Amino acid sequence: MTALTSIWPLFGLELTTPRLVLRPIADADIPAAVAAAASGVHEPGRSPFSTPWTELPPEALGHNMAQWYWRCRGQATPEDWTLLLGIWYQDEFIGCQDIGAKDFATLKTVSTGSWLKQSLHGQGLGTEMRAAVALYAFDWLGAEVAESEAAAWNAASLGVSRSLGYELNGTNRQSWGGKAVEVQKVRLTPATFKRPDWTLKVEGHEAAAKFLIVG
């Protein structure tokens, strides 16, 4: 039987840090992803996301998450792609770290976003998973810039950015969940990146890069 990774090479990609394993979310992972999100991602009424998906009622949360995973997978092209990497810690699904790009072959720029179970906040795991995709972007994909953003009030997310060497890159006002929010943009380059003292282990890169036409 033909292996799924030969049909969809991105499923063979795996990034390993000292404490975490990051790999694309497959259909079999969706129930665990929904359970992790349903356990709580942030304080009630304080959504850090421009689309407040975590505040959906339980009966809608799973549908919404599954549709998002399928949409990103189904619409991925070399010109516009988003990798949704599940995060495993001690064999438990604990969150998602995404990395995406538009016109990467020309711009060499990626953007990132993430969420992590609230019960595991404050342990440095958010920094570790963001460092993993920054290392992958710069050292394996050949990116020259990594961008992200957070609500100006989100000190935790901006603290992760600051600790990794991201520089402030302007603000704008956006509609987040129907409310006007000041959003802080941040920018990282190989020159400003504060690299961790560990080495990222990568498996399945060659096939993934060929699929995305970045290497």
Tab-separated table of C-alpha atoms in Angstrom:
chain	number	residue	atom	x	y	z
A	1	MET	CA	0.000	0.000	0.000
A	2	THR	CA	1.222	3.492	-0.841
A	3	ALA	CA	2.370	5.396	2.255
A	4	LEU	CA	0.469	8.579	3.104
A	5	THR	CA	3.744	10.521	3.294
A	6	SER	CA	4.393	9.769	-0.382
A	7	ILE	CA	1.060	11.429	-1.217
A	8	TRP	CA	1.318	14.287	1.283
A	9	PRO	CA	5.043	14.682	2.127
A	10	LEU	CA	4.442	17.268	4.837
A	11	PHE	CA	3.169	14.491	7.116
A	12	GLY	CA	6.729	13.172	7.246
A	13	LEU	CA	8.144	16.359	8.743
A	14	GLU	CA	9.111	16.248	12.418
A	15	LEU	CA	10.976	18.781	14.552
A	16	THR	CA	12.377	17.731	17.921
A	17	THR	CA	13.621	20.000	20.716
A	18	PRO	CA	14.852	18.952	24.172
A	19	ARG	CA	11.279	18.722	25.486
A	20	LEU	CA	8.958	18.865	22.510
A	21	VAL	CA	8.027	17.133	19.272
A	22	LEU	CA	6.422	19.241	16.525
A	23	ARG	CA	4.772	17.620	13.528
A	24	PRO	CA	1.900	18.410	11.148
A	25	ILE	CA	-1.520	17.692	12.610
A	26	ALA	CA	-3.071	14.619	10.986
A	27	ASP	CA	-6.743	13.679	11.168
A	28	ALA	CA	-6.015	11.150	13.907
A	29	ASP	CA	-4.597	13.988	16.057
A	30	ILE	CA	-7.686	16.206	15.845
A	31	PRO	CA	-9.544	14.759	18.876
A	32	ALA	CA	-6.472	15.346	21.048
A	33	ALA	CA	-6.105	18.862	19.672
A	34	VAL	CA	-9.733	19.657	20.455
A	35	ALA	CA	-9.399	18.236	23.971
A	36	ALA	CA	-6.288	20.347	24.600
A	37	ALA	CA	-8.012	23.518	23.414
A	38	ALA	CA	-11.182	22.733	25.358
A	39	SER	CA	-9.135	22.416	28.563
A	40	GLY	CA	-8.425	26.158	28.345
A	41	VAL	CA	-5.943	28.292	26.445
A	42	HIS	CA	-6.363	31.696	28.121
A	43	GLU	CA	-8.331	33.538	30.772
A	44	PRO	CA	-12.073	33.707	29.999
A	45	GLY	CA	-12.961	36.805	28.003
A	46	ARG	CA	-9.308	37.611	27.304
A	47	SER	CA	-8.742	36.055	23.889
A	48	PRO	CA	-5.300	36.691	22.375
A	49	PHE	CA	-6.568	35.710	18.917
A	50	SER	CA	-7.920	37.993	16.218
A	51	THR	CA	-10.612	35.381	15.610
A	52	PRO	CA	-11.815	34.275	19.067
A	53	TRP	CA	-12.156	30.596	18.138
A	54	THR	CA	-11.395	29.394	21.666
A	55	GLU	CA	-14.595	31.050	22.913
A	56	LEU	CA	-16.851	28.946	20.704
A	57	PRO	CA	-19.315	26.672	22.530
A	58	PRO	CA	-18.053	23.098	23.026
A	59	GLU	CA	-20.345	21.700	20.336
A	60	ALA	CA	-18.830	24.071	17.739
A	61	LEU	CA	-15.169	24.095	18.796
A	62	GLY	CA	-14.251	20.736	17.298
A	63	HIS	CA	-16.001	21.430	13.995
A	64	ASN	CA	-14.227	24.764	13.691
A	65	MET	CA	-10.783	23.341	14.473
A	66	ALA	CA	-11.168	20.404	12.080
A	67	GLN	CA	-12.315	22.691	9.275
A	68	TRP	CA	-9.338	24.968	9.844
A	69	TYR	CA	-6.866	22.076	9.699
A	70	TRP	CA	-8.464	20.716	6.529
A	71	ARG	CA	-8.640	24.172	4.933
A	72	CYS	CA	-4.944	24.914	5.511
A	73	ARG	CA	-3.987	21.517	4.160
A	74	GLY	CA	-6.313	21.647	1.169
A	75	GLN	CA	-5.353	25.164	0.096
A	76	ALA	CA	-1.568	24.793	0.500
A	77	THR	CA	0.453	25.738	-2.572
A	78	PRO	CA	4.095	26.766	-3.001
A	79	GLU	CA	2.871	30.366	-3.301
A	80	ASP	CA	0.749	30.338	-0.132
A	81	TRP	CA	1.079	27.747	2.615
A	82	THR	CA	0.522	27.295	6.334
A	83	LEU	CA	1.955	24.394	8.304
A	84	LEU	CA	-0.018	23.632	11.450
A	85	LEU	CA	2.410	21.792	13.704
A	86	GLY	CA	0.978	19.951	16.681
A	87	ILE	CA	3.046	20.123	19.872
A	88	TRP	CA	3.663	16.988	21.915
A	89	TYR	CA	5.113	17.153	25.419
A	90	GLN	CA	5.656	13.921	27.331
A	91	ASP	CA	3.540	12.167	24.663
A	92	GLU	CA	0.610	14.554	25.241
A	93	PHE	CA	-0.803	16.966	22.651
A	94	ILE	CA	-0.490	20.397	24.268
A	95	GLY	CA	-0.876	23.024	21.540
A	96	CYS	CA	-0.136	24.166	18.022
A	97	GLN	CA	2.665	26.170	16.437
A	98	ASP	CA	2.012	27.355	12.914
A	99	ILE	CA	4.426	28.675	10.334
A	100	GLY	CA	3.311	30.030	6.994
A	101	ALA	CA	4.427	32.040	3.998
A	102	LYS	CA	3.216	33.770	0.878
A	103	ASP	CA	5.504	34.059	-2.167
A	104	PHE	CA	8.280	32.509	-0.106
A	105	ALA	CA	10.547	31.893	-3.085
A	106	THR	CA	10.726	35.666	-3.598
A	107	LEU	CA	10.221	37.170	-0.150
A	108	LYS	CA	11.980	34.557	2.038
A	109	THR	CA	9.648	35.618	4.852
A	110	VAL	CA	7.594	33.454	7.200
A	111	SER	CA	4.960	34.307	9.774
A	112	THR	CA	4.129	32.379	12.931
A	113	GLY	CA	1.365	31.987	15.478
A	114	SER	CA	0.639	29.542	18.265
A	115	TRP	CA	-1.470	28.403	21.188
A	116	LEU	CA	-0.624	26.349	24.258
A	117	LYS	CA	-2.732	24.735	26.973
A	118	GLN	CA	-3.144	27.244	29.788
A	119	SER	CA	-2.151	24.670	32.407
A	120	LEU	CA	1.349	24.586	30.895
A	121	HIS	CA	1.932	28.325	30.596
A	122	GLY	CA	4.957	29.748	32.373
A	123	GLN	CA	7.260	26.766	31.806
A	124	GLY	CA	9.143	28.090	28.799
A	125	LEU	CA	7.408	25.724	26.393
A	126	GLY	CA	6.011	28.572	24.288
A	127	THR	CA	9.517	29.950	23.824
A	128	GLU	CA	10.877	26.517	22.956
A	129	MET	CA	8.275	25.821	20.280
A	130	ARG	CA	8.707	29.266	18.696
A	131	ALA	CA	12.479	28.818	18.731
A	132	ALA	CA	12.001	25.496	16.946
A	133	VAL	CA	10.172	27.009	13.980
A	134	ALA	CA	12.573	29.962	13.847
A	135	LEU	CA	15.501	27.545	13.636
A	136	TYR	CA	13.694	25.527	10.988
A	137	ALA	CA	12.819	28.633	8.990
A	138	PHE	CA	16.314	30.115	9.002
A	139	ASP	CA	18.546	27.039	8.925
A	140	TRP	CA	16.501	24.646	6.825
A	141	LEU	CA	14.097	26.687	4.686
A	142	GLY	CA	16.486	29.559	4.070
A	143	ALA	CA	14.182	32.267	5.389
A	144	GLU	CA	15.580	35.755	5.850
A	145	VAL	CA	12.772	37.199	7.998
A	146	ALA	CA	10.285	35.783	10.510
A	147	GLU	CA	7.296	37.920	11.461
A	148	SER	CA	4.661	37.682	14.151
A	149	GLU	CA	2.188	39.886	15.975
A	150	ALA	CA	0.253	40.076	19.223
A	151	ALA	CA	-2.252	42.333	20.884
A	152	ALA	CA	-0.341	45.144	22.577
A	153	TRP	CA	-1.683	43.993	25.958
A	154	ASN	CA	-0.371	40.434	25.478
A	155	ALA	CA	2.776	40.701	27.578
A	156	ALA	CA	3.371	36.936	27.598
A	157	SER	CA	3.509	36.602	23.807
A	158	LEU	CA	5.587	39.744	23.392
A	159	GLY	CA	7.894	38.495	26.132
A	160	VAL	CA	8.542	35.317	24.144
A	161	SER	CA	9.304	37.447	21.095
A	162	ARG	CA	11.659	39.687	23.028
A	163	SER	CA	13.514	36.734	24.550
A	164	LEU	CA	14.241	35.339	21.074
A	165	GLY	CA	15.470	38.638	19.631
A	166	TYR	CA	12.402	39.855	17.747
A	167	GLU	CA	12.402	43.606	17.208
A	168	LEU	CA	9.343	45.841	17.322
A	169	ASN	CA	8.040	46.490	13.830
A	170	GLY	CA	5.209	48.976	14.174
A	171	THR	CA	1.615	48.847	15.361
A	172	ASN	CA	-1.803	49.067	13.791
A	173	ARG	CA	-5.427	48.814	14.827
A	174	GLN	CA	-7.292	45.681	13.905
A	175	SER	CA	-10.736	44.285	14.531
A	176	TRP	CA	-10.350	41.335	16.891
A	177	GLY	CA	-13.617	39.612	17.649
A	178	GLY	CA	-15.522	42.771	16.760
A	179	LYS	CA	-13.388	45.005	19.002
A	180	ALA	CA	-10.714	47.506	17.982
A	181	VAL	CA	-7.354	46.306	19.310
A	182	GLU	CA	-3.876	47.815	19.094
A	183	VAL	CA	-1.650	45.160	17.562
A	184	GLN	CA	2.128	45.060	17.948
A	185	LYS	CA	4.059	43.597	15.023
A	186	VAL	CA	7.487	42.033	15.583
A	187	ARG	CA	10.280	40.959	13.231
A	188	LEU	CA	13.178	38.533	13.542
A	189	THR	CA	16.207	37.988	11.294
A	190	PRO	CA	19.128	35.563	11.562
A	191	ALA	CA	21.260	38.472	12.784
A	192	THR	CA	18.967	39.361	15.694
A	193	PHE	CA	17.917	35.801	16.566
A	194	LYS	CA	18.964	34.790	20.092
A	195	ARG	CA	19.583	31.155	19.372
A	196	PRO	CA	18.860	28.568	22.034
A	197	ASP	CA	21.698	26.482	23.446
A	198	TRP	CA	20.272	23.286	21.964
A	199	THR	CA	20.204	21.832	18.461
A	200	LEU	CA	16.986	21.241	16.560
A	201	LYS	CA	16.554	17.719	15.199
A	202	VAL	CA	14.718	17.616	11.858
A	203	GLU	CA	13.318	14.616	10.017
A	204	GLY	CA	11.510	14.568	6.675
A	205	HIS	CA	12.785	17.954	5.520
A	206	GLU	CA	13.878	17.087	1.990
A	207	ALA	CA	10.479	15.803	0.881
A	208	ALA	CA	8.656	18.656	2.626
A	209	ALA	CA	10.918	21.284	1.047
A	210	LYS	CA	10.497	19.747	-2.395
A	211	PHE	CA	6.733	19.817	-1.937
A	212	LEU	CA	6.836	23.494	-0.955
A	213	ILE	CA	9.483	24.291	-3.585
A	214	VAL	CA	11.709	26.125	-1.144
A	215	GLY	CA	14.855	24.055	-1.408
